[in-house]
CSV table of C-alpha atoms in Angstrom, one decimal:
chain,number,residue,atom,x,y,z
A,1,MET,CA,-10.4,-24.8,-15.6
A,2,ASN,CA,-9.5,-25.4,-12.1
A,3,SER,CA,-6.8,-28.3,-11.7
A,4,SER,CA,-8.7,-30.1,-9.1
A,5,ILE,CA,-11.5,-31.2,-11.3
A,6,CYS,CA,-8.8,-33.3,-12.8
A,7,CYS,CA,-8.2,-35.9,-10.3
A,8,CYS,CA,-7.2,-39.4,-11.4
A,9,ILE,CA,-10.1,-41.9,-11.3
A,10,SER,CA,-9.2,-45.3,-12.6
A,11,LEU,CA,-13.0,-46.9,-13.5
A,12,PRO,CA,-13.7,-50.0,-15.7
A,13,LYS,CA,-14.7,-49.3,-19.0
A,14,VAL,CA,-18.3,-50.1,-18.1
A,15,PHE,CA,-18.9,-46.8,-16.5
A,16,PHE,CA,-18.1,-44.9,-19.5
A,17,VAL,CA,-21.2,-46.2,-21.8
A,18,ALA,CA,-22.9,-43.2,-20.4
A,19,ALA,CA,-20.3,-41.0,-22.8
A,20,ASP,CA,-21.3,-42.7,-25.7
A,21,ASN,CA,-25.0,-42.1,-25.0
A,22,ALA,CA,-24.6,-38.3,-23.7
A,23,GLY,CA,-24.9,-37.3,-27.3
A,24,MET,CA,-22.6,-34.3,-26.4
A,25,ASN,CA,-19.2,-33.5,-28.8
A,26,ARG,CA,-16.2,-32.4,-27.2
A,27,ASP,CA,-16.8,-28.9,-27.0
A,28,GLN,CA,-20.3,-29.2,-25.2
A,29,ALA,CA,-18.5,-31.5,-23.0
A,30,GLN,CA,-15.7,-29.0,-22.2
A,31,SER,CA,-18.1,-26.2,-21.8
A,32,LEU,CA,-20.1,-28.4,-19.4
A,33,ILE,CA,-16.9,-28.8,-17.4
A,34,ASP,CA,-16.0,-25.2,-17.4
A,35,SER,CA,-19.4,-24.2,-16.4
A,36,ILE,CA,-19.4,-26.6,-13.5
A,37,ASP,CA,-16.0,-25.7,-12.5
A,38,ALA,CA,-16.9,-22.1,-12.4
A,39,ALA,CA,-20.1,-22.6,-10.1
A,40,ALA,CA,-18.5,-25.1,-7.9
A,41,VAL,CA,-15.7,-22.4,-7.6
A,42,ALA,CA,-18.5,-19.9,-6.7
A,43,ILE,CA,-20.1,-22.1,-4.1
A,44,VAL,CA,-16.7,-22.5,-2.0
A,45,THR,CA,-16.0,-18.9,-2.4
A,46,ALA,CA,-19.4,-18.3,-0.8
A,47,LYS,CA,-19.0,-20.6,2.0
A,48,PHE,CA,-15.1,-19.6,3.0
A,49,GLY,CA,-14.9,-16.3,1.6
A,50,HIS,CA,-12.1,-17.7,-0.8
A,51,PHE,CA,-11.3,-20.5,-2.8
A,52,ASP,CA,-7.8,-22.7,-2.1
A,53,ASP,CA,-7.7,-25.7,-3.8
A,54,LEU,CA,-5.1,-26.8,-1.5
A,55,ASP,CA,-7.4,-26.8,1.6
A,56,SER,CA,-8.8,-29.8,1.9
A,57,GLU,CA,-12.1,-28.6,3.5
A,58,HIS,CA,-12.7,-26.2,0.4
A,59,GLY,CA,-11.6,-29.7,-1.6
A,60,ASP,CA,-14.4,-31.8,0.0
A,61,VAL,CA,-17.3,-28.6,-0.2
A,62,TYR,CA,-15.6,-28.1,-4.3
A,63,TYR,CA,-16.1,-32.0,-4.8
A,64,LYS,CA,-19.7,-32.4,-3.3
A,65,ALA,CA,-20.7,-29.3,-5.3
A,66,THR,CA,-19.3,-30.6,-8.7
A,67,VAL,CA,-21.2,-33.9,-8.1
A,68,ALA,CA,-24.3,-32.4,-7.3
A,69,LEU,CA,-24.3,-30.1,-10.0
A,70,LEU,CA,-23.2,-32.7,-12.7
A,71,ALA,CA,-26.2,-34.7,-11.2
A,72,ASP,CA,-28.6,-31.7,-11.6
A,73,HIS,CA,-27.4,-31.4,-15.2
A,74,ASP,CA,-28.0,-35.0,-15.7
A,75,PRO,CA,-28.3,-38.1,-13.3
A,76,ASP,CA,-26.8,-40.5,-15.4
A,77,LEU,CA,-23.6,-38.5,-16.5
A,78,TYR,CA,-20.5,-38.6,-14.5
A,79,LEU,CA,-16.9,-37.1,-14.5
A,80,PRO,CA,-15.2,-39.4,-16.1
A,81,ASP,CA,-17.9,-39.5,-19.1
A,82,LEU,CA,-17.1,-35.8,-19.8
A,83,TRP,CA,-13.2,-36.5,-19.5
A,84,LYS,CA,-13.5,-39.2,-21.6
A,85,ILE,CA,-15.3,-37.1,-24.4
A,86,VAL,CA,-12.8,-34.3,-24.0
A,87,GLY,CA,-10.0,-36.7,-24.0
A,88,LEU,CA,-8.7,-36.4,-20.6
């Protein structure tokens, strides 16, 4: 998994309600995180020819792609929800 997907976000507990309702187990959540990460890296690579997780422009495109891909999967699910399920 790409380390840039694991940024620190501090949110109130109310934002984690969707994780309880997502019906996902740990393996399913980790699989979703991994597939979204791979797709976001592919998007950045297609745009720039390579992926540099230290480049802010690459990071912005990666972040937007990650959020969009997750919203496409389930508009009521957020990264902190997935992180909670997998124990991050």
